[in-house]
Short mmCIF file of C-alpha atoms and ligand atoms in Angstrom, two decimals:
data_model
loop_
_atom_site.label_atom_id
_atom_site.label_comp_id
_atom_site.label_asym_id
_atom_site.label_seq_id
_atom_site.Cartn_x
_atom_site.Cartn_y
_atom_site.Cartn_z
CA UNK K 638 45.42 33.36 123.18
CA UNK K 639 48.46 35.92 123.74
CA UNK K 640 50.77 34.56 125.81
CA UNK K 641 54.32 36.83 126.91
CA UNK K 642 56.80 34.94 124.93
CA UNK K 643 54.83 35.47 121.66
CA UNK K 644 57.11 36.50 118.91
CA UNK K 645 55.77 40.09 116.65
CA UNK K 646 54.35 38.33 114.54
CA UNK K 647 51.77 36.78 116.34
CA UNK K 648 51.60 39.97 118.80
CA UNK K 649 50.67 42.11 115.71
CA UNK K 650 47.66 39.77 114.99
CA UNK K 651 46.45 38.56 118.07
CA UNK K 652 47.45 41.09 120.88
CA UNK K 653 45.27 43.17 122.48
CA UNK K 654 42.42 41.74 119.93
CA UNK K 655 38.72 41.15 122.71
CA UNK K 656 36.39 38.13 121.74
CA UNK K 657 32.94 39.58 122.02
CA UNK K 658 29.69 37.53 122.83
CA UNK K 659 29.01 36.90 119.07
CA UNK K 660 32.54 35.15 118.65
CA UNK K 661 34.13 37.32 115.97
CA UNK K 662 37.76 36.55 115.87
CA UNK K 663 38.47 40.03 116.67
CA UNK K 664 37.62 43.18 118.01
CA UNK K 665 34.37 44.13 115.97
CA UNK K 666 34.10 48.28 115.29
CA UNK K 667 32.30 49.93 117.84
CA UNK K 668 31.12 52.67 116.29
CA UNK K 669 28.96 54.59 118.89
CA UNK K 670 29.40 57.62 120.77
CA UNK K 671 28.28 56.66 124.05
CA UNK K 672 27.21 53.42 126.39
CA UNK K 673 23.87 52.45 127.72
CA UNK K 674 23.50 51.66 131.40
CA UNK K 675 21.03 50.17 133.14
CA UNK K 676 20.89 52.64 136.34
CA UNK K 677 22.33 54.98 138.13
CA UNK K 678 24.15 53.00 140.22
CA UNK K 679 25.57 50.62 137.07
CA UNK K 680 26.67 54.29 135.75
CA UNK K 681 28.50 55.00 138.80
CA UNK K 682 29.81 51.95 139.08
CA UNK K 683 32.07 52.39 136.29
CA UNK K 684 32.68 55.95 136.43
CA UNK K 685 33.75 55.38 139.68
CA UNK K 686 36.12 52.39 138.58
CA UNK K 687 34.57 49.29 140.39
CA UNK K 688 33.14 48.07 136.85
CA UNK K 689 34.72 47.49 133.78
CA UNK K 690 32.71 49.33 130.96
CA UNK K 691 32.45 52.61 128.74
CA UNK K 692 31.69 56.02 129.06
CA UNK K 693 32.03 58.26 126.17
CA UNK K 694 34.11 57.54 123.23
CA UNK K 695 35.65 60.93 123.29
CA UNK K 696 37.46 60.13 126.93
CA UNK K 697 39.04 56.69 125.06
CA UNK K 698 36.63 54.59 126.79
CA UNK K 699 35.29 52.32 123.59
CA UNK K 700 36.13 49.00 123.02
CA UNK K 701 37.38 49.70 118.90
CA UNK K 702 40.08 52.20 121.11
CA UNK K 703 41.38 50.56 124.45
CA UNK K 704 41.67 46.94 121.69
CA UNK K 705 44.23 48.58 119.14
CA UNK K 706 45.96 49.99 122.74
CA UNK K 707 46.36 46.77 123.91
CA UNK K 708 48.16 45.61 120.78
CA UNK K 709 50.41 49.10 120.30
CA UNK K 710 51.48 48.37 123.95
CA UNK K 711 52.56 45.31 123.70
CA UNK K 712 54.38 45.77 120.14
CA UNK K 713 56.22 48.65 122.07
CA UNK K 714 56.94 46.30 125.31
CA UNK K 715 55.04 49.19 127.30
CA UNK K 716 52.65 49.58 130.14
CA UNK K 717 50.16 51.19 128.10
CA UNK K 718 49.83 52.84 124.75
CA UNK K 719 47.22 55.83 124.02
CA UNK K 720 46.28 56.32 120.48
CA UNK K 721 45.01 59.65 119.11
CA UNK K 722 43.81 61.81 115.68
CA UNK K 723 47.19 62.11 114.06
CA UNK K 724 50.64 61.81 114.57
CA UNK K 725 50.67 65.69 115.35
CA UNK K 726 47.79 65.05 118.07
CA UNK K 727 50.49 62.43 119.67
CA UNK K 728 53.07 65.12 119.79
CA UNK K 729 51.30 67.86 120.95
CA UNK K 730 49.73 66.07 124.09
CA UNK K 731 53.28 64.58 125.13
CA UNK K 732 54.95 67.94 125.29
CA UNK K 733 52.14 69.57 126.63
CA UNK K 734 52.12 66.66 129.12
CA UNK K 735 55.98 66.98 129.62
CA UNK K 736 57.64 69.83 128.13
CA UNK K 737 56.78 72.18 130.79
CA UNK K 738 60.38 72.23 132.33
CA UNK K 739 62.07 72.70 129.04
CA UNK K 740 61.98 70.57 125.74
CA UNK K 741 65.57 69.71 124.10
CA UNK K 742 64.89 68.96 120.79
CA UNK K 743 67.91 66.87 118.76
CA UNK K 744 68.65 66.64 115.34
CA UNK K 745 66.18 66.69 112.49
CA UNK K 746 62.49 66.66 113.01
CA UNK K 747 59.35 66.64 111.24
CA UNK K 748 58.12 70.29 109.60
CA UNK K 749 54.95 70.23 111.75
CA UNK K 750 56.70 69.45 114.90
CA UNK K 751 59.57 71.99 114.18
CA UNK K 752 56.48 74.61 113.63
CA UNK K 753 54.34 73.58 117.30
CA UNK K 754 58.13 73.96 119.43
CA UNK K 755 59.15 77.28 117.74
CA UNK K 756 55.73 79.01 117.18
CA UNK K 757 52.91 77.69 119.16
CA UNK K 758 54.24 76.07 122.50
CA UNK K 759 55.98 79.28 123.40
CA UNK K 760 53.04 81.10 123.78
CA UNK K 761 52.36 78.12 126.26
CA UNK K 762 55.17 78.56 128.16
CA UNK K 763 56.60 75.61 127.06
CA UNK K 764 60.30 76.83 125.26
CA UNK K 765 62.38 74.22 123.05
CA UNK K 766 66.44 74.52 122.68
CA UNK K 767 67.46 72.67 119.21
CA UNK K 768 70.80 71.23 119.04
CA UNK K 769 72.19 69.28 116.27
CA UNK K 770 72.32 65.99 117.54
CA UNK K 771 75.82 65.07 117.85
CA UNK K 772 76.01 68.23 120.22
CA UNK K 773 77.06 66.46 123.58
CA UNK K 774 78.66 69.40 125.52
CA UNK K 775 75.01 71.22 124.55
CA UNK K 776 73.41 68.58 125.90
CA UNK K 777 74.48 68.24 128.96
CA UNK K 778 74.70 72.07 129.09
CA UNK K 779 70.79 72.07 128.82
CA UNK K 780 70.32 68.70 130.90
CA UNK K 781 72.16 70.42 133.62
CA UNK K 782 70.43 73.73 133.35
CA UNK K 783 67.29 71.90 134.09
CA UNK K 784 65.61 71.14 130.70
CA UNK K 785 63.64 67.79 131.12
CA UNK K 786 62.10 66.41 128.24
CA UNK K 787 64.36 65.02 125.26
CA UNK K 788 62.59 64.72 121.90
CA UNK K 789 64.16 63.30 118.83
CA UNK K 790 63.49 61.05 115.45
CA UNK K 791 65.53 58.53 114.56
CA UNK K 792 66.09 57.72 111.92
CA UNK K 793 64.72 61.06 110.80
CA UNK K 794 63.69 62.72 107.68
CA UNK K 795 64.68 63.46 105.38
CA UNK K 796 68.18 62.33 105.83
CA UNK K 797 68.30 59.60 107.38
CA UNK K 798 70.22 60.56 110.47
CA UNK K 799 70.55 57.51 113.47
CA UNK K 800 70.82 58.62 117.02
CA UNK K 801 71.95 56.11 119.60
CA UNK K 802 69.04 55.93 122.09
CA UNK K 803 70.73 54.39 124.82
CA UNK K 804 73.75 56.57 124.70
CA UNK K 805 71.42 59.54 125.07
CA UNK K 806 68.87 58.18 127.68
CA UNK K 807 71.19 57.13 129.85
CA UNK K 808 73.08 60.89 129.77
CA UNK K 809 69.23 62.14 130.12
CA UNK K 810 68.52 59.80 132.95
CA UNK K 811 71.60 61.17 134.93
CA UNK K 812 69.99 64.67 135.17
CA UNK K 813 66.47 63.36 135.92
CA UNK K 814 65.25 64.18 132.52
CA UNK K 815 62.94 62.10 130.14
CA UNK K 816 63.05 60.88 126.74
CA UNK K 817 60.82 60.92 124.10
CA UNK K 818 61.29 59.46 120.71
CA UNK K 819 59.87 60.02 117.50
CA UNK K 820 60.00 56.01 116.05
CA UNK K 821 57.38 57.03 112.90
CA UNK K 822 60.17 55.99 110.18
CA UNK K 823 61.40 52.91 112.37
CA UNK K 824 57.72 50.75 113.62
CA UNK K 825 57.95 48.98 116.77
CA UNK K 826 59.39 45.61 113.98
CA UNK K 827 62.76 47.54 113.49
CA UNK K 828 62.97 49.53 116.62
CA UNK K 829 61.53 49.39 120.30
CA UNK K 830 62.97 52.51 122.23
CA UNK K 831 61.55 51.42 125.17
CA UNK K 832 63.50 48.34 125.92
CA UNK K 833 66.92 50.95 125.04
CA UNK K 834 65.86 52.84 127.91
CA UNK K 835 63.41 55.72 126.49
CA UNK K 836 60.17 56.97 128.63
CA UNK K 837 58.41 57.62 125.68
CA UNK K 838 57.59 56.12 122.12
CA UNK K 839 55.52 58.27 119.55
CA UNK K 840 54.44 57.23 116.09
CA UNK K 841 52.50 59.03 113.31
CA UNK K 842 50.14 56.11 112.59
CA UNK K 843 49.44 57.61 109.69
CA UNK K 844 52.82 56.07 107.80
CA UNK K 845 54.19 52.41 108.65
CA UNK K 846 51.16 51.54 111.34
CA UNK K 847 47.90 52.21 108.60
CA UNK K 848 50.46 51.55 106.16
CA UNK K 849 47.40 51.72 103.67
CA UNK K 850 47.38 55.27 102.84
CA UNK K 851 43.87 55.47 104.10
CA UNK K 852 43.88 56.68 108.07
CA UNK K 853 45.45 59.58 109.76
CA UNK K 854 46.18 58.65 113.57
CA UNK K 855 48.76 58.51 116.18
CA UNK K 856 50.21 56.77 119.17
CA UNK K 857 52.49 57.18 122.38
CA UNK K 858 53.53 54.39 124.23
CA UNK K 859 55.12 54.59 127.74
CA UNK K 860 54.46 54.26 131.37
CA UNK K 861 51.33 54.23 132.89
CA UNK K 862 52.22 57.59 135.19
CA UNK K 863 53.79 59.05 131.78
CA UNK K 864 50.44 58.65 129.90
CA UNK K 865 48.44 59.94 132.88
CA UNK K 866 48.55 63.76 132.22
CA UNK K 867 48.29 62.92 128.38
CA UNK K 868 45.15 61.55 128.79
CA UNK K 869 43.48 64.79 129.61
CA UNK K 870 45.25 66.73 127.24
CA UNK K 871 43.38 63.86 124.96
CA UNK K 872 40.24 64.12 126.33
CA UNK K 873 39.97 68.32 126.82
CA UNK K 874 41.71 68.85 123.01
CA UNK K 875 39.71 66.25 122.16
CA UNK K 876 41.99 64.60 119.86
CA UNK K 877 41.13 61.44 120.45
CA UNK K 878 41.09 58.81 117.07
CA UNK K 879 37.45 57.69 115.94
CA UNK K 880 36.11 54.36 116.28
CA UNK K 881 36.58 53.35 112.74
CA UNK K 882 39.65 54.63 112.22
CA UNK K 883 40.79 52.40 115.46
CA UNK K 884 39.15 49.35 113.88
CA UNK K 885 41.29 50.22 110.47
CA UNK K 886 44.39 50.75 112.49
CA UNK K 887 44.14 47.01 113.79
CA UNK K 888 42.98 45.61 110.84
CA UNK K 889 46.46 47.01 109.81
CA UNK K 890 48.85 46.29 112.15
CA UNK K 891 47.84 42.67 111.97
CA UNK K 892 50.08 42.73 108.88
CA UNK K 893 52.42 45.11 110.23
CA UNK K 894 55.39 42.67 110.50
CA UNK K 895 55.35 41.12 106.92
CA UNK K 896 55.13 44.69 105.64
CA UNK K 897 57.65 46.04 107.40
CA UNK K 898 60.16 42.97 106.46
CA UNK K 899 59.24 43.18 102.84
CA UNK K 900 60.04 46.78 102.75
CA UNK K 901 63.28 46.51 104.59
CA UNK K 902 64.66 44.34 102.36
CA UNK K 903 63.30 45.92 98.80
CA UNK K 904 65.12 49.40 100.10
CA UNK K 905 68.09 47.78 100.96
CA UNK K 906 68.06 46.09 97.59
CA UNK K 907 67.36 48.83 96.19
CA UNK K 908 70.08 51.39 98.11
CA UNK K 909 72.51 48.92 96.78
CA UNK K 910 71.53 49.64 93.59
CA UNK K 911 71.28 53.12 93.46
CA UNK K 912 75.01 53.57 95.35
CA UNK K 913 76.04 51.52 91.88
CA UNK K 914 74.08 54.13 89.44
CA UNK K 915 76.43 57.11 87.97
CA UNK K 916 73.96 59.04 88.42
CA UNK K 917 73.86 58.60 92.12
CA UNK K 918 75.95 61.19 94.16
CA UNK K 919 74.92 59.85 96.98
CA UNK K 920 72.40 57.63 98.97
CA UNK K 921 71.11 58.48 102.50
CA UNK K 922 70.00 54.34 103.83
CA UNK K 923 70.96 53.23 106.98
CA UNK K 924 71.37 49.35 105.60
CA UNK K 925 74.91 50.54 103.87
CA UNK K 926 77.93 50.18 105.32
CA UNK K 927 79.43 52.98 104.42
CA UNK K 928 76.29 55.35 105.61
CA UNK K 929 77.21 57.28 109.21
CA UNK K 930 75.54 56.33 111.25
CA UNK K 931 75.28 52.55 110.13
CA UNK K 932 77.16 51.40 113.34
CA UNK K 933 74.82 52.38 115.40
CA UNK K 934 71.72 51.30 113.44
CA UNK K 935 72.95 48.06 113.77
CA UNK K 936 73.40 47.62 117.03
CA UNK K 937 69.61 49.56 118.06
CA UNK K 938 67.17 48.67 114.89
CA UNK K 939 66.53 44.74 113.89
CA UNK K 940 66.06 46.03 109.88
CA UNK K 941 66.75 49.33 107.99
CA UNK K 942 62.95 50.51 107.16
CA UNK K 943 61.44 51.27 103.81
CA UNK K 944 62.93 55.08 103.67
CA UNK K 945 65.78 56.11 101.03
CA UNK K 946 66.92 59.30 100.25
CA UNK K 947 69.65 60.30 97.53
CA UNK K 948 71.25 63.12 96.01
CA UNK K 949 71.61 63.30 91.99
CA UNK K 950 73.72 64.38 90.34
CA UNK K 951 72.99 67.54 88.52
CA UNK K 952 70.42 70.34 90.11
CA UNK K 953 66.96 70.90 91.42
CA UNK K 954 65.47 70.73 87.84
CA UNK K 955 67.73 67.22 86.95
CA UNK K 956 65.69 65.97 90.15
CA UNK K 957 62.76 67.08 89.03
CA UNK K 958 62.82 65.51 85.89
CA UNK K 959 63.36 62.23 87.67
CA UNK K 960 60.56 62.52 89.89
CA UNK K 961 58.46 63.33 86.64
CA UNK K 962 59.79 60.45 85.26
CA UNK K 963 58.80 57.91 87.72
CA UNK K 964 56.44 55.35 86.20
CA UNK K 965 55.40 53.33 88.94
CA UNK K 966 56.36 55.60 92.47
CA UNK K 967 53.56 58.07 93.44
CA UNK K 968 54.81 62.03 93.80
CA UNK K 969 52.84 62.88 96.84
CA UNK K 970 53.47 63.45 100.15
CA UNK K 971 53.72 61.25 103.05
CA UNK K 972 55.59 58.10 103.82
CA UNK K 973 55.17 54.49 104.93
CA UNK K 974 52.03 53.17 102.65
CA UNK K 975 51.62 50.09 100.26
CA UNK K 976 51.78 52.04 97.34
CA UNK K 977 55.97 53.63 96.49
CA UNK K 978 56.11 57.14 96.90
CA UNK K 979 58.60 59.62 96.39
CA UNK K 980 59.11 63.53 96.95
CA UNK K 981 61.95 66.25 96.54
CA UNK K 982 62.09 67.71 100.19
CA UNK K 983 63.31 71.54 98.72
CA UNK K 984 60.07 71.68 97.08
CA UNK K 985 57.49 69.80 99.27
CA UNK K 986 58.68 69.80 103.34
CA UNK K 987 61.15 72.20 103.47
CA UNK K 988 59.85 74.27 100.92
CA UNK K 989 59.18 77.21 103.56
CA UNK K 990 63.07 77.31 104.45
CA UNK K 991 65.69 79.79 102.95
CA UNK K 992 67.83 78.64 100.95
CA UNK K 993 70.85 79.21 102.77
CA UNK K 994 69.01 76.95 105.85
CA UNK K 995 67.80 74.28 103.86
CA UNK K 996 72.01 74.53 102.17
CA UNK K 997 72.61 73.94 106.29
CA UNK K 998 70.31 70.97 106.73
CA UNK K 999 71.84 69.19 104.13
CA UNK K 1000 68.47 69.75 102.19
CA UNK K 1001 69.72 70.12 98.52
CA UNK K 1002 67.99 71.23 95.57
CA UNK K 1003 68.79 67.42 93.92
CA UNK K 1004 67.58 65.59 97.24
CA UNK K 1005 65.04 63.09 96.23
CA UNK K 1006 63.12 61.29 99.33
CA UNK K 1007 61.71 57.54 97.98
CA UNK K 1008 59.18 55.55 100.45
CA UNK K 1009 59.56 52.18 99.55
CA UNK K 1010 56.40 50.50 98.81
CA UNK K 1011 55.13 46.32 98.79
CA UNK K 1012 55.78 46.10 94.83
CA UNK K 1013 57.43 43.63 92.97
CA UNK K 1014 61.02 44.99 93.95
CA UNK K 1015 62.38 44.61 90.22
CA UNK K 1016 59.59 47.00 89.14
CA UNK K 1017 60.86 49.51 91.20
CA UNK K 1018 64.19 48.61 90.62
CA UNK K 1019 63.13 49.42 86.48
CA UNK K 1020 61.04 52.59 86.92
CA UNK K 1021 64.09 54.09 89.05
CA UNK K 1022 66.92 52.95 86.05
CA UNK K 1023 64.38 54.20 83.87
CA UNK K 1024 63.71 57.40 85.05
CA UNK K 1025 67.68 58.03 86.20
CA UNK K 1026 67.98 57.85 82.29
CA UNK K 1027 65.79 60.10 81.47
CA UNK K 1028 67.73 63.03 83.06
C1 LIG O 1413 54.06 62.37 109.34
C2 LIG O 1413 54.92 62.50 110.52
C3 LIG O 1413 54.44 63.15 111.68
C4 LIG O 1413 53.06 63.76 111.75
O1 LIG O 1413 52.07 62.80 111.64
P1 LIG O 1413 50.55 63.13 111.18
O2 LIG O 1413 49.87 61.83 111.33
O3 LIG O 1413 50.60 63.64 109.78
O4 LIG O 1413 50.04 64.17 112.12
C5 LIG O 1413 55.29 63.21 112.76
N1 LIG O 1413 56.53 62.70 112.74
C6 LIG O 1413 57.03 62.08 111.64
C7 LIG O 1413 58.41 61.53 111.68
C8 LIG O 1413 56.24 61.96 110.50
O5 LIG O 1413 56.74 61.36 109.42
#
């Protein structure tokens, strides 16, 4: 049924997906803890590798789990793909796994994972250096000093911001180092760092892979020898993703693709239009030509993504009253669901960040971050005119 030259599409649906004995056209939810055997020998058997079968779900051996692997694997043109409890649970295990040498962290990332490299993975021995990411002399500084692990987003919230994978890999590569993206904002549709040269593709499946709103998981997808030491961080942290929740994250990705395209093109419909608005001061979409880092988005990502970001203008309390204003987008936090969502970074992810460093960041009081939902795009289009004149 999958065959190599399959287009996404028909990965997303059929890949990975095991016919059981009852004929359900795909993987049924195995919702059980542990496996039956029927002796000692059977048990050993597959403990001891000569016999395909289950252990313990906690370990990742359950059908619901290795099934949606299969599928994130192949989206991600990788060896393997290991799925865990959040997005969080994904980073933790892959610089636990790898950061040991030194973790150079690029550009703009997520508030949790700023929080693990600069106040928990210390104490682990495990140290971070930050550098914005156009930093190249830093870079190499750190590369040749011995750090080995790259991490970076891109794009990345809340701005936006594109870094060129292969440009970095390859500089990475030269020193022996790794590289592991964050690709939550981008999917495996618009983006497959693997095939640009990265070791290592992350996602919180919790945005653009659910894409429901409804499950909190994550993935990594890389190399079998790269996943190898992650997999016992999964088992012994035991952050592995429940049954259920594996079963849900399938049952989503099968639609993965014709979300994904919808929402690229309603946000760059929609970026267009908000560059137009007086209101506007600015918009942070990498779809416009005249956004920074368009160049290289176009060369490394096959659509934009659902993410748009813009400043107002007018203060923190003129964006505020636009949020309020929103009809039909959802203030909450988060990113990537069915459902349009939209948040004002000052007060909601960077809210623990002086002033002055958010001022930095480029995190302004009149920021506004929009997650483009599957909506009729001309109702979004009307709630956002709407609201704009309302401030
Ligand atoms: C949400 C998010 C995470 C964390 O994912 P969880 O599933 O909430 O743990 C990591 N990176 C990015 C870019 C995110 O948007």
């Amino acid at each position: 049924m999958t065959h190599k030259n399959n287009g996404v599409a028909t990965n997303c649906i059929h890949a990975g997906e095991i016919v059981d004995q009852f004929g359900a056209p795909h993987t049924p939810t195995y919702d059980t803890t542990t496996f039956k055997f029927s002796s000692t020998a059977d048990m050993l058997d597959v403990i001891e590798g000569r016999k395909p079968g289950c252990f313990y779900t906690r370990y990742g051996s359950n059908p619901s789990i290795t099934s949606v692997e299969a599928k994130l694997a192949r989206l991600e043109h990788a060896e393997s793909a290991v799925v865990f409890a959040s997005g969080m649970a994904a980073i933790s295990a892959t610089l636990l796994a790898h950061g040991e040498h030194g973790i150079i962290c690029l550009g703009e990332v997520y508030g949790g994972t700023w929080e693990l490299m600069t106040k928990q993975l210390p104490a682990l021995n495990r140290h971070t250096k930050f550098l914005k990411a156009g930093d190249s002399e830093g870079l190499k500084q750190h590369l040749a000093a011995g750090c080995s692990l790259v991490f970076f987003e891109t794009p990345s919230n809340p701005l936006l911001e594109i870094i060129d994978i292969a440009l970095i890999c390859s500089l990475a590569h030269t020193y022996g180092a790794k590289v592991a993206i964050d690709g939550t904002f981008a999917t495996p549709i618009n983006q497959q760092p693997l095939t640009l040269g990265a070791d290592i593709v992350i996602h919180s499946a919790t945005k653009y892979l659910g894409g429901h709103s409804d499950l909190t998981g994550g993935v990594v997808a890389a190399a079998d020898d790269m996943l190898e030491p992650m997999h016992v961080w999964r088992k012994n942290l035991g952050q592995i993703l429940a049954p259920d929740s594996a079963h849900l994250l399938a049952r989503s990705l099968a639609t993965l693709e014709v979300r994904v395209v919808r929402q690229n093109s309603t946000a760059l419909h929609l970026a267009k239009v908000l560059q137009q608005h007086p209101l506007v001061q600015q918009v942070y979409y990498p779809g416009l030509e005249n956004f920074t880092g368009h160049e290289i988005a176009k060369r490394q990502m096959n659509g934009y993504g659902g993410m748009i970001s813009i400043i107002i203008n007018g203060d923190g309390a003129a964006a505020t009253k636009m949020v309020d204003g929103l009809q039909l987008f959802t203030l909450a936090a988060s990113l990537g669901g069915v459902e349009s969502l939209v948040s004002q970074p000052a007060l909601t992810s960077h809210r623990d960040l002086s002033p002055a460093m958010r001022q930095s960041r480029g995190i302004t009081d009149s920021l506004i971050r929009l997650s483009i939902g599957l909506e009729t795009p001309e109702d979004l289009e009307n709630d956002l005119i709407q609201s704009l004149s309302e401030v």
